[in-house]
Coordinates of C-alpha atoms and ligand atoms in Angstrom, one line a residue:
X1156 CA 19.8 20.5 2.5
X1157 CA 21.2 23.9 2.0
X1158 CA 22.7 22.9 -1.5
X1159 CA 20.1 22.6 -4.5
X1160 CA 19.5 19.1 -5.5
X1161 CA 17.6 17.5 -8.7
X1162 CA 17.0 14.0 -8.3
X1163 CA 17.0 12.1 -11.9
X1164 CA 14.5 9.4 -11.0
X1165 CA 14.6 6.7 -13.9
X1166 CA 11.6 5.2 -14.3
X1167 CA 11.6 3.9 -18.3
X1168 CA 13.1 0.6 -17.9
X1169 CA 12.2 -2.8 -19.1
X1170 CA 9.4 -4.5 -17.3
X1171 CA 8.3 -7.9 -19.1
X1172 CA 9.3 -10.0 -16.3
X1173 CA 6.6 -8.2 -14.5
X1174 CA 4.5 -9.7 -16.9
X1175 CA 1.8 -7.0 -16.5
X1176 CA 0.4 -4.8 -18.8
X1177 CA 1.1 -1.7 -16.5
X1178 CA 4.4 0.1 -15.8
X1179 CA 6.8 -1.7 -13.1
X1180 CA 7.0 1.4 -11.0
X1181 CA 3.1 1.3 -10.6
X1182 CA 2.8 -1.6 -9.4
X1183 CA 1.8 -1.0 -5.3
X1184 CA 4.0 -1.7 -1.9
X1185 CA 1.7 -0.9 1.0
X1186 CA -0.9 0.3 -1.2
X1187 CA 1.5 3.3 -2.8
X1188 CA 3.2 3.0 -6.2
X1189 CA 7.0 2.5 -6.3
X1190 CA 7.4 5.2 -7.5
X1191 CA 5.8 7.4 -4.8
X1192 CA 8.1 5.7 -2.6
X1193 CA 10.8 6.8 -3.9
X1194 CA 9.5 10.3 -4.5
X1195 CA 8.8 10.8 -1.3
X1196 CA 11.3 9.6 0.1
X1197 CA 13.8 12.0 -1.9
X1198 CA 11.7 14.8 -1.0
X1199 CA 11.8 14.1 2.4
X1200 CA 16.0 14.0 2.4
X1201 CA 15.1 17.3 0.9
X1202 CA 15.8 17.4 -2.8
X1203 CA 14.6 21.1 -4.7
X1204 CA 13.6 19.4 -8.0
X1205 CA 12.8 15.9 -9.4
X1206 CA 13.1 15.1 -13.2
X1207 CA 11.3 12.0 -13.9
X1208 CA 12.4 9.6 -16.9
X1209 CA 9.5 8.0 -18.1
X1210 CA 9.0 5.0 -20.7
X1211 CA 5.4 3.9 -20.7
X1212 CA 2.2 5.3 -18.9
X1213 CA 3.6 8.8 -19.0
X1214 CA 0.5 10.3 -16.9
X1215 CA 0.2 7.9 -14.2
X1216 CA 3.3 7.7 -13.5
X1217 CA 3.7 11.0 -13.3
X1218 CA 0.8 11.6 -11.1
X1219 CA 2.0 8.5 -8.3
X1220 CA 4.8 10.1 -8.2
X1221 CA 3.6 13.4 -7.3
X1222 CA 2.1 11.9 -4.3
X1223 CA 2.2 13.1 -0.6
X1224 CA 5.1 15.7 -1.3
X1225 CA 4.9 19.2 -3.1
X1226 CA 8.9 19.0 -4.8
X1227 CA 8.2 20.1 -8.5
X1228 CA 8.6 17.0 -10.9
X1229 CA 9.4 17.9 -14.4
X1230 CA 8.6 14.4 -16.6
X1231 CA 11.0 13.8 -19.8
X1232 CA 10.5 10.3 -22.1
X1233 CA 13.2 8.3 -22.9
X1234 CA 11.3 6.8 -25.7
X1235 CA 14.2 3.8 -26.6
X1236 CA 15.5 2.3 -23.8
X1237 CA 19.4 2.5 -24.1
X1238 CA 20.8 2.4 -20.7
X1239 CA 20.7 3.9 -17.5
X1240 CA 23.3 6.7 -18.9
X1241 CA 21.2 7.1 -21.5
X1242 CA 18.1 7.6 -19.8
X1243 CA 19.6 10.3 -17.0
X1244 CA 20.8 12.4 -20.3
X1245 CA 16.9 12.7 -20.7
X1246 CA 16.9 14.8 -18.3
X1247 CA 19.8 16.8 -19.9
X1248 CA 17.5 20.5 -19.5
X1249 CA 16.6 20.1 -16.5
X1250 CA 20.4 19.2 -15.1
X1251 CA 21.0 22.4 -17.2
X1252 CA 19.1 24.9 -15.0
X1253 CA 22.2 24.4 -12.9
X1254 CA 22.4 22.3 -9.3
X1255 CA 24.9 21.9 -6.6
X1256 CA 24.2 17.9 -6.9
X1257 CA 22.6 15.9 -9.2
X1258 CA 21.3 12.4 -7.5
X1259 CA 20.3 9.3 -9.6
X1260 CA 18.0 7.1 -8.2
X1261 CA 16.1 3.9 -9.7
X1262 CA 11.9 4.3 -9.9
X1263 CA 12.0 0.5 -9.0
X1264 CA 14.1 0.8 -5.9
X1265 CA 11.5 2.0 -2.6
X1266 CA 13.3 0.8 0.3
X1267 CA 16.0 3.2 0.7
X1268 CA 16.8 5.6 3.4
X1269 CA 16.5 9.0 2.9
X1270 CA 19.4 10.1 5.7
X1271 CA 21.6 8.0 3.2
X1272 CA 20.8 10.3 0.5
X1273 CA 21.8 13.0 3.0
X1274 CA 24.9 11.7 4.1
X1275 CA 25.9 11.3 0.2
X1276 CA 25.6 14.6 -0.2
X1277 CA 27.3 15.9 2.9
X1278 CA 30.3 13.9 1.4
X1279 CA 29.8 15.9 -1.8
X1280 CA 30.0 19.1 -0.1
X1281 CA 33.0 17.5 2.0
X1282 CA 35.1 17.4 -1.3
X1283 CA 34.8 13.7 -3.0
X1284 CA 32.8 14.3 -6.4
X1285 CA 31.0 11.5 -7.2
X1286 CA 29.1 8.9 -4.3
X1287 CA 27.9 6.0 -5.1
X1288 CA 25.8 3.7 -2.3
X1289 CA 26.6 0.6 -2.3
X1290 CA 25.8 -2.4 -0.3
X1291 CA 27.4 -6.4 0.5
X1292 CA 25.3 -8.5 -1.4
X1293 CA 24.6 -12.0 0.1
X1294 CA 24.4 -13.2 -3.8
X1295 CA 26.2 -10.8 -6.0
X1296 CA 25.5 -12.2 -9.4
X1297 CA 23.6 -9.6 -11.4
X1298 CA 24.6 -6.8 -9.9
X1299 CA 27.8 -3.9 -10.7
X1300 CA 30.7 -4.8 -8.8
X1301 CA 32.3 -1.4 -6.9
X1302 CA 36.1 -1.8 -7.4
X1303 CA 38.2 0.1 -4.8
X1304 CA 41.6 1.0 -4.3
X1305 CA 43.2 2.9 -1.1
X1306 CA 39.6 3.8 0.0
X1307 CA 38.4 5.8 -3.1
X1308 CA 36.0 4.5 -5.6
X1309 CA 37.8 3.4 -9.0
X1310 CA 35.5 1.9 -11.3
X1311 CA 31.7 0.3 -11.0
X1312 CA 32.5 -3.2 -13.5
X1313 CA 29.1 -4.4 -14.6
X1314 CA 28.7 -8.2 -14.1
X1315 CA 29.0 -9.2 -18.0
X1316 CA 32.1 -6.8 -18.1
X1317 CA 34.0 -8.1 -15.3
X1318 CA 36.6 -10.5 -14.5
X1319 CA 36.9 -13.4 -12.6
X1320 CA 38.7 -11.0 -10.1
X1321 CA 36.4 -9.2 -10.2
X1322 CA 33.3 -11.4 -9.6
X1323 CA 34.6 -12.1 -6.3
X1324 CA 34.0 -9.3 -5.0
X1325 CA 31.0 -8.4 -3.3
X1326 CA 30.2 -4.9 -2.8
X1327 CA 28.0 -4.1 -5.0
X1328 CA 26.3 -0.8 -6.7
X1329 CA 23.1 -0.2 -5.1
X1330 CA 22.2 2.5 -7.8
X1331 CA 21.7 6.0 -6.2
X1332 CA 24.8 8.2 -7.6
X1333 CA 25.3 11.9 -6.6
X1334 CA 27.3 13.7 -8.5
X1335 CA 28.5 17.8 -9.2
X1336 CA 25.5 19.6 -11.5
X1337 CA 28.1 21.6 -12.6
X1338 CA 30.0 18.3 -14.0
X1339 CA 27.3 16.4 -14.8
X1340 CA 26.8 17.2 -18.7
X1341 CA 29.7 16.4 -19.2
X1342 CA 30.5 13.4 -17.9
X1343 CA 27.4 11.9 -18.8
X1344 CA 28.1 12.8 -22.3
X1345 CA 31.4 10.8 -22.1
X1346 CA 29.6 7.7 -22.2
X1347 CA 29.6 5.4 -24.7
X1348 CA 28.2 2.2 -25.4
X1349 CA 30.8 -0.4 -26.0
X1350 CA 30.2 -2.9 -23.9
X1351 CA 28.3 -6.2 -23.5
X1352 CA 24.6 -5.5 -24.0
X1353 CA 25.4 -2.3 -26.2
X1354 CA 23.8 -0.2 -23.5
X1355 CA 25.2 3.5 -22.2
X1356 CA 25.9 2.6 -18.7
X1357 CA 25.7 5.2 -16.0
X1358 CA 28.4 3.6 -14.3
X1359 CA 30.9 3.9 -16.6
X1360 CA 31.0 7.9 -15.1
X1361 CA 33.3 6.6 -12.4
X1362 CA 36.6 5.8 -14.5
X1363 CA 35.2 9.1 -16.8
X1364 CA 35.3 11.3 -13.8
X1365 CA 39.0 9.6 -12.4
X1366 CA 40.4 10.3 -15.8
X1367 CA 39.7 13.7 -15.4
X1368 CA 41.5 13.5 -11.7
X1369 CA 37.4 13.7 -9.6
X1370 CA 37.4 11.6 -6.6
X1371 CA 34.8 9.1 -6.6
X1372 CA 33.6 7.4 -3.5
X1373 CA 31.6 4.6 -2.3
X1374 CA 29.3 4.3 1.3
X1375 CA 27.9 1.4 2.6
X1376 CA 24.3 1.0 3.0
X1377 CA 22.4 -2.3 3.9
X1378 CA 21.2 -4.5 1.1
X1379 CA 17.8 -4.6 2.1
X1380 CA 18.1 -0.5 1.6
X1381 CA 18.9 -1.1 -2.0
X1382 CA 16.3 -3.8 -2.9
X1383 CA 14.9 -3.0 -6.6
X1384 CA 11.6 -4.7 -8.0
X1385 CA 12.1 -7.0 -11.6
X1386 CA 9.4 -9.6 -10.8
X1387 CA 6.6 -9.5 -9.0
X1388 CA 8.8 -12.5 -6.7
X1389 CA 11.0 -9.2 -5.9
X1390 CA 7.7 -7.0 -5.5
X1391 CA 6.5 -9.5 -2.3
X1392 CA 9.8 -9.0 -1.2
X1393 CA 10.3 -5.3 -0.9
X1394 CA 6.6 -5.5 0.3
X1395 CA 7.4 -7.9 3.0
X1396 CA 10.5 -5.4 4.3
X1397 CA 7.7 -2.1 4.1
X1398 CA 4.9 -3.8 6.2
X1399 CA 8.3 -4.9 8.4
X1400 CA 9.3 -1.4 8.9
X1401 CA 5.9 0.0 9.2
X1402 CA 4.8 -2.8 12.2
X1403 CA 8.1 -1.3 13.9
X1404 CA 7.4 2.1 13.6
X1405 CA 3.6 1.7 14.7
X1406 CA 4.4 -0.6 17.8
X1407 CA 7.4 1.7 19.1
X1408 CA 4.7 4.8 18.9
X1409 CA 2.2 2.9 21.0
X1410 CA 0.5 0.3 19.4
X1411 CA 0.5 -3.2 20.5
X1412 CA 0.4 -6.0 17.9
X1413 CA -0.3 -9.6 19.2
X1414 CA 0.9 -11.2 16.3
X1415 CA 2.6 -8.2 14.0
X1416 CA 3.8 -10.2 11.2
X1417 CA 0.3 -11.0 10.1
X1418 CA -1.0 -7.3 10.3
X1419 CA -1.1 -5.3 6.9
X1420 CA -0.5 -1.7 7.3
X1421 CA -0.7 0.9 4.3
X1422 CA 1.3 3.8 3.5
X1423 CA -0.9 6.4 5.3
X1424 CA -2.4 4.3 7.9
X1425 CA -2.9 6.2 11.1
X1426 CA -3.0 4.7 14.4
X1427 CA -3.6 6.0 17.9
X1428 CA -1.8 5.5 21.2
X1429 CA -2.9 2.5 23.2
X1430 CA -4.8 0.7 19.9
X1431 CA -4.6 -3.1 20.2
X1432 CA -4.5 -5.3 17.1
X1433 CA -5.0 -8.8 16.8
X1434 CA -3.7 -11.2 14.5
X1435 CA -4.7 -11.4 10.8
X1436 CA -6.1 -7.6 10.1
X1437 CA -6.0 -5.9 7.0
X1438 CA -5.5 -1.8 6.6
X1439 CA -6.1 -1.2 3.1
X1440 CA -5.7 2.6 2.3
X1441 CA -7.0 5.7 4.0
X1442 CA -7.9 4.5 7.7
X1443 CA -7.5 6.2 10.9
X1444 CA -7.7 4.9 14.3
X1445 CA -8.4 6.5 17.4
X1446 CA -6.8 5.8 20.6
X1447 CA -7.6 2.8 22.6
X1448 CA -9.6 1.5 19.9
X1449 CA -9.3 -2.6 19.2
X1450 CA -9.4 -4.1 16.6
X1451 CA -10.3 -8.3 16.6
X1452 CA -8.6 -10.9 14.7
X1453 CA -9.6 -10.9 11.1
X1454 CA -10.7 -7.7 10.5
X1455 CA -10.7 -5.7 7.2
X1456 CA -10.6 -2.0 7.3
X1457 CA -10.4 0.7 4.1
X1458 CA -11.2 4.2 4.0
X1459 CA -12.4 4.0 7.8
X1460 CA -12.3 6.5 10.3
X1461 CA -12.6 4.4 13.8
X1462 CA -12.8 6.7 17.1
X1463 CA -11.5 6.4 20.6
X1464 CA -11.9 3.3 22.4
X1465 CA -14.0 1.8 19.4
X1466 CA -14.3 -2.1 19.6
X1467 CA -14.3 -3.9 16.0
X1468 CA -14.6 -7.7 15.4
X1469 CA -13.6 -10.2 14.6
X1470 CA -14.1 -10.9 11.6
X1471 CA -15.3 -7.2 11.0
X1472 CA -15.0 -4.9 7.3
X1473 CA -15.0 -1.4 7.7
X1474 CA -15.7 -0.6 4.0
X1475 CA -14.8 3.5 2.8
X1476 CA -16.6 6.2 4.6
X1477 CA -17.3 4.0 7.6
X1478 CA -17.3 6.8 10.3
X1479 CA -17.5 5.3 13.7
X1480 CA -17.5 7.9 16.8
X1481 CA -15.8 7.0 19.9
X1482 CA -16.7 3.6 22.0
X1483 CA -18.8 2.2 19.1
X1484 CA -18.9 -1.4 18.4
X1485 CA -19.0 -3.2 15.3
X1486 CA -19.0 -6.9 16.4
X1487 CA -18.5 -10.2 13.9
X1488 CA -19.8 -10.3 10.7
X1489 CA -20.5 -7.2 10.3
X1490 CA -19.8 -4.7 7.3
X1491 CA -20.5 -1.2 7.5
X1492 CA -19.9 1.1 4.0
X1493 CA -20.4 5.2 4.0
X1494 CA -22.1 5.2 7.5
X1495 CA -21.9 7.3 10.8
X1496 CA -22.2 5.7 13.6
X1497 CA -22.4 7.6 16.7
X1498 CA -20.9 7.2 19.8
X1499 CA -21.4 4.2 21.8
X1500 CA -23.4 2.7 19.1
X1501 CA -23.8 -1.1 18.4
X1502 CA -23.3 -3.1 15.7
X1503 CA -22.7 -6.6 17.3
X1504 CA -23.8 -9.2 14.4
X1505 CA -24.3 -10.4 11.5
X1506 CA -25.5 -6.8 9.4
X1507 CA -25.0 -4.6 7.1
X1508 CA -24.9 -1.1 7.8
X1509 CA -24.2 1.1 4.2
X1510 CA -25.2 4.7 3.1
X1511 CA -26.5 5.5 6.8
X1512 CA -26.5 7.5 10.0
X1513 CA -27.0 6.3 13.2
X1514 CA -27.1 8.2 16.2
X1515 CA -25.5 7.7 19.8
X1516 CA -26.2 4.7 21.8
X1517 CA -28.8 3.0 19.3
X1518 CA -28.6 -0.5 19.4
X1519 CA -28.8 -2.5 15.9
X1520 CA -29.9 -6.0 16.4
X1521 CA -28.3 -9.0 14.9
X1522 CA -29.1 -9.9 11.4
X1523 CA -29.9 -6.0 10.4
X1524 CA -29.6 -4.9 7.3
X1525 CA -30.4 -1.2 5.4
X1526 CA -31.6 -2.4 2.1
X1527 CA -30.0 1.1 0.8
X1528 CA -29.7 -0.5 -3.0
X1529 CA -32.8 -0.1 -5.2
X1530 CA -30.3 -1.5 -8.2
X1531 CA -29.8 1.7 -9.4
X1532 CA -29.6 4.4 -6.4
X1533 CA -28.4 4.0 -3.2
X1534 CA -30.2 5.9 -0.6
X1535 CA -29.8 6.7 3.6
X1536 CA -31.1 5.0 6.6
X1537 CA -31.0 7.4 9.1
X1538 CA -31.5 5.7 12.7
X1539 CA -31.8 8.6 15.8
X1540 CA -29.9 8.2 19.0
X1541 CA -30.8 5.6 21.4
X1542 CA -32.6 3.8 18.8
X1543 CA -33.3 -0.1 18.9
X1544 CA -33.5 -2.2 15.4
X1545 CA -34.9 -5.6 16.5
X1546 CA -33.0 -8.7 15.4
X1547 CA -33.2 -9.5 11.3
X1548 CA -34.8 -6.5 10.3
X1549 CA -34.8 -4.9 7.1
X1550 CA -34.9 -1.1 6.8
X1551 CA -35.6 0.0 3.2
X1552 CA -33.6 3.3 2.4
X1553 CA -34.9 5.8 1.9
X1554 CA -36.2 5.4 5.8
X1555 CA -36.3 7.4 8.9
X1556 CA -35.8 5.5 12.3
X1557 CA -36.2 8.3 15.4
X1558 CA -34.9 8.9 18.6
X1559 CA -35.6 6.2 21.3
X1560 CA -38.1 4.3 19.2
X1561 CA -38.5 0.5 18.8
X1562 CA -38.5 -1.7 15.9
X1563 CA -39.6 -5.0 16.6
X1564 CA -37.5 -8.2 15.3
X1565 CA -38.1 -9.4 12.0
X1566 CA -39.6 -6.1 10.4
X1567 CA -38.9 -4.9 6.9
X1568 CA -39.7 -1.5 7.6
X1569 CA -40.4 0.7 4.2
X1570 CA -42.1 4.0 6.7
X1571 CA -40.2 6.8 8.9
X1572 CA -40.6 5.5 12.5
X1573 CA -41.2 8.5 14.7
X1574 CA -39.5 9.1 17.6
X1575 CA -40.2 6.9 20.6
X1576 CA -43.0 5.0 18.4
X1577 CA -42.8 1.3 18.0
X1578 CA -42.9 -0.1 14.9
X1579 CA -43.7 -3.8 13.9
X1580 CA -43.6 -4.6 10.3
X1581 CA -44.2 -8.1 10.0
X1582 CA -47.0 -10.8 9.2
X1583 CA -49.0 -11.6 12.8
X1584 CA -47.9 -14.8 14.6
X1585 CA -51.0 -17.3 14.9
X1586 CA -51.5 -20.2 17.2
X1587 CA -53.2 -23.3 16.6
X1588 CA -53.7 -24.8 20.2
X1589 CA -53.3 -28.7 19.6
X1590 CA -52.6 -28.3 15.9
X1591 CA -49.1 -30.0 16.3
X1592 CA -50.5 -33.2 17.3
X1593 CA -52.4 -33.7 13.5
X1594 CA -49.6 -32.3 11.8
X1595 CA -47.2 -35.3 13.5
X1596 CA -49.6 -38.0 12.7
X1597 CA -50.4 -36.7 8.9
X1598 CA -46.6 -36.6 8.6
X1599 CA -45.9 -40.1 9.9
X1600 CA -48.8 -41.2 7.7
X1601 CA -47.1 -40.0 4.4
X1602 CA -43.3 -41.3 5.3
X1603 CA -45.4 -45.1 6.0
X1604 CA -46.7 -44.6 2.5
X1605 CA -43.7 -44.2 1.3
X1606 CA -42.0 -47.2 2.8
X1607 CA -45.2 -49.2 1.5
X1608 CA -44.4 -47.9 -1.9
X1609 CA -40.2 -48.6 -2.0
X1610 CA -39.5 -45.5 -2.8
X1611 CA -35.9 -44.7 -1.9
X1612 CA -36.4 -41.4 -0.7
X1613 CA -37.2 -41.2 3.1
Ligands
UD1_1080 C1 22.0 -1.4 -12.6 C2 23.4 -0.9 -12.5 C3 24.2 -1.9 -11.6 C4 23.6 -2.0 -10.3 C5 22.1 -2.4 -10.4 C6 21.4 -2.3 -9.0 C7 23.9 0.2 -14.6 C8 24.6 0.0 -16.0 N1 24.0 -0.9 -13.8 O1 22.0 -2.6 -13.3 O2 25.5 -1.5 -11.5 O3 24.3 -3.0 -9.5 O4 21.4 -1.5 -11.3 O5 20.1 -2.8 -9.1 O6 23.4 1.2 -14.3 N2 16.3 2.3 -16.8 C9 15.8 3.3 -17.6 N3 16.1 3.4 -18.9 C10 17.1 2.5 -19.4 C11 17.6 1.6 -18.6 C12 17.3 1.5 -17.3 O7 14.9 4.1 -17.1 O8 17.3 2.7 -20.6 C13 16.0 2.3 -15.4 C14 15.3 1.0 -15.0 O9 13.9 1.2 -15.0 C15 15.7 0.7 -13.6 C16 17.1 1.4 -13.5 O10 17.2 2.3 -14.6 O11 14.9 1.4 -12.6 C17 18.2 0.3 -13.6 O12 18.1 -0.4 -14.8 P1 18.3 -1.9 -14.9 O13 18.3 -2.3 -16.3 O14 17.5 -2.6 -13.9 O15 19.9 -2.0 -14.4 P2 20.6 -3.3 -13.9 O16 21.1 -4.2 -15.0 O17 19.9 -3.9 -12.8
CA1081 CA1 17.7 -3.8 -11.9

């Protein structure tokens, strides 16, 4: 955008039938708040400035929406909620440092495209004054009706305001308005508040700005564009569309999904060309995938960093700072927390791997588990390359395990193993030749007793 924009983001509004006792445009779609959403995605149609109208939780909503983008956001408090007019005039200073366009757009509306925002504003610099997207709505109610007459936008009639004529129609006010900076004062400060619910409505700038001979026009965008978030039924919704969107966008760059509707993607997941994923897995935030990695049904990854060709699952959780170098393996039921795990490494069963480093090509045995928690520090289990922890062993951080040695099942291991030694940590088997025999026949003795006696247990 050549032009300067300042995008009023409105982010004060009412939020009890969120029923939660944080701000609406915290609440998270693919692990981001709204808000972020909606930041960045005016930042990336290229507006110069954001102003921020904020209601409640001033500093965290200020700092979600500062993420992933570098626009400056100036916050301003709209302390009584009186409208969506109202609340843009909060921002009255900050339209005062003088814009080419000034964009409105709703904290609790994520899903819409930035190239829309675009196109609104090449129509602004095209000659019409005001823009207003709009969208069919399959169900109408609820929503600003956009009344048109000979293809130009003549009034926005809210839904208590308007007339059975009116309610028929169903092209509907999506929210995002761009109007003149220049103008913008002004008409905003036309607005009054007779109406229904006593509210200044940002809408009623359209028959404002045609009394004063502006051209006001609407564009189309899709419904599912303009989806905003009152309950949290909504909030399933728009996330529902997001992980819909972002299973498109990472299958058409070279990832296959068996069963996409049941993977769960977050808003910075990365993953590589050629990855497979199975049904039912879980990216929470902050995990990237190298190329040709799988990952098995029901697996659970946050804050993971899984290399080329890396196998994990099922039934796998890649807990943060799980480091896994290229061809690892981390097989079912396993979890692995704050580790590196070098390359070609296994992991296969049943263990827990936290607060460790493991070097190339060791083998951990099933049933392993670091005991890296002494209930107050955690301490490192550092395993050397080509390692191999026999099955159901414990290793008590902190522990050293070297290169190429050999721990033998069943050890609980509280000493550095050097390299190449073996170590067995664990009580001597003893056999009894015959011993079984006695042990039967006192056994069958006692249950006979027991019959003799009537008692009920066997
Ligand atoms: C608004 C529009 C309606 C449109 C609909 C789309 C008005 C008068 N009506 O209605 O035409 O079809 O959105 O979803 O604009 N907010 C504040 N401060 C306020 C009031 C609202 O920050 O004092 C914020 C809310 O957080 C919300 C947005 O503005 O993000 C819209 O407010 P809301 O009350 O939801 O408006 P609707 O009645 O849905
Ligand atoms: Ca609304």
């Amino acid at each position: 955008m050549a032009r300067t924009c300042l995008a009023v983001v409105l982010a004060a509004g009412d939020a009890t039938r969120m029923k939660s006792s944080k701000s609406k445009v915290l609440h998270p779609v693919g692990n981001l708040p709204l808000i972020a959403h909606v930041t960045g995605s005016a930042a990336a149609a290229g507006v110069s400035k954001i102003a921020l109208v904020v209601g409640r939780d001033v500093d965290a909503v200020e700092q979600a929406a500062r993420l992933g983008h570098d626009v400056p956001i100036t916050a301003v408090m709209q302390t009584e909620r009186k409208g969506t007019g109202h609340a843009v005039l909060m921002a009255r200073d900050i339209i005062a440092e003088g814009y080419d366009d000034v964009v409105v757009l709703y904290g609790d509306a994520p899903l819409f495209d930035p190239e829309s925002l675009k196109d609104a504003v090449k129509l602004r610099s095209g000659g019409a004054d005001v823009i207003v997207l709009g969208f069919r709505a399959a169900d109408p109610s609820g929503y600003g009706r956009l009344i048109e007459r000979d293809g130009e936008l003549v009034a926005i009639r809210e839904h208590k305001e308007a007339t059975a004529e009116e309610l028929e129609v169903d092209f509907c006010n999506g929210g995002i308005i761009t109007f003149s900076g220049s103008q913008a004062i002004d008409l905003l400060e036309a607005i009054g508040n007779d109406n229904a619910k006593g509210e200044y409505y940002l809408t009623d700038i359209i028959e404002i700005a045609r009394a004063r001979g502006l051209k006001c026009v609407a564009i189309e965008a899709s419904e599912e564009n303009m989806m905003g978030c009152n309950t949290r039924v909504e909030l399933a919704e728009i996330e529902a569309v997001w992980q819909q969107r972002a299973r498109h966008r990472a299958m058409l760059s070279g990832v296959s999904m068996v069963d996409p509707n049941t993977v769960y993607l977050s808003f910075d997941t990365e993953l590589g060309n050629d990855v497979v994923i199975e049904p039912n897995v879980w990216f929470g935030p902050g995990v990237r995938v190298g190329e040709g990695a799988v990952i098995h049904a029901f697996s659970h990854l946050e804050g993971a960093t899984v290399g080329a060709y890396v196998q994990i699952g099922p039934f796998a959780r890649l807990r943060p700072g799980a480091d896994l170098a290229e061809k690892a393996k981390v097989g079912n039921f396993c979890e692995v927390k704050k580790a590196k795990v070098g390359e070609g490494a296994k992991i296969n069963h049943l263990t827990y791997i936290g607060d460790a480093v493991i070097g190339a090509g060791a083998n951990i045995g099933a049933g392993t588990i670091t005991c890296n928690y002494d209930g107050q520090n955690k301490h490192l289990t550092e395993i050397g390359a080509g390692a191999f922890i026999g099955s159901n062993s414990s290793l008590v951080a902190p522990v050293k395990i070297g290169d190429g040695a050999y721990v033998g099942s069943g050890s609980v291991v509280t000493m550095e193993v050097p390299r190449d030694a073996l170590a067995v940590a664990r009580a001597r088997q003893e056999t009894k030749p015959g011993r079984a025999i006695v042990l039967r026949e006192k056994i069958a003795e006692i249950k006979a007793q027991k019959r003799k006696s009537g008692s009920s247990m066997i």
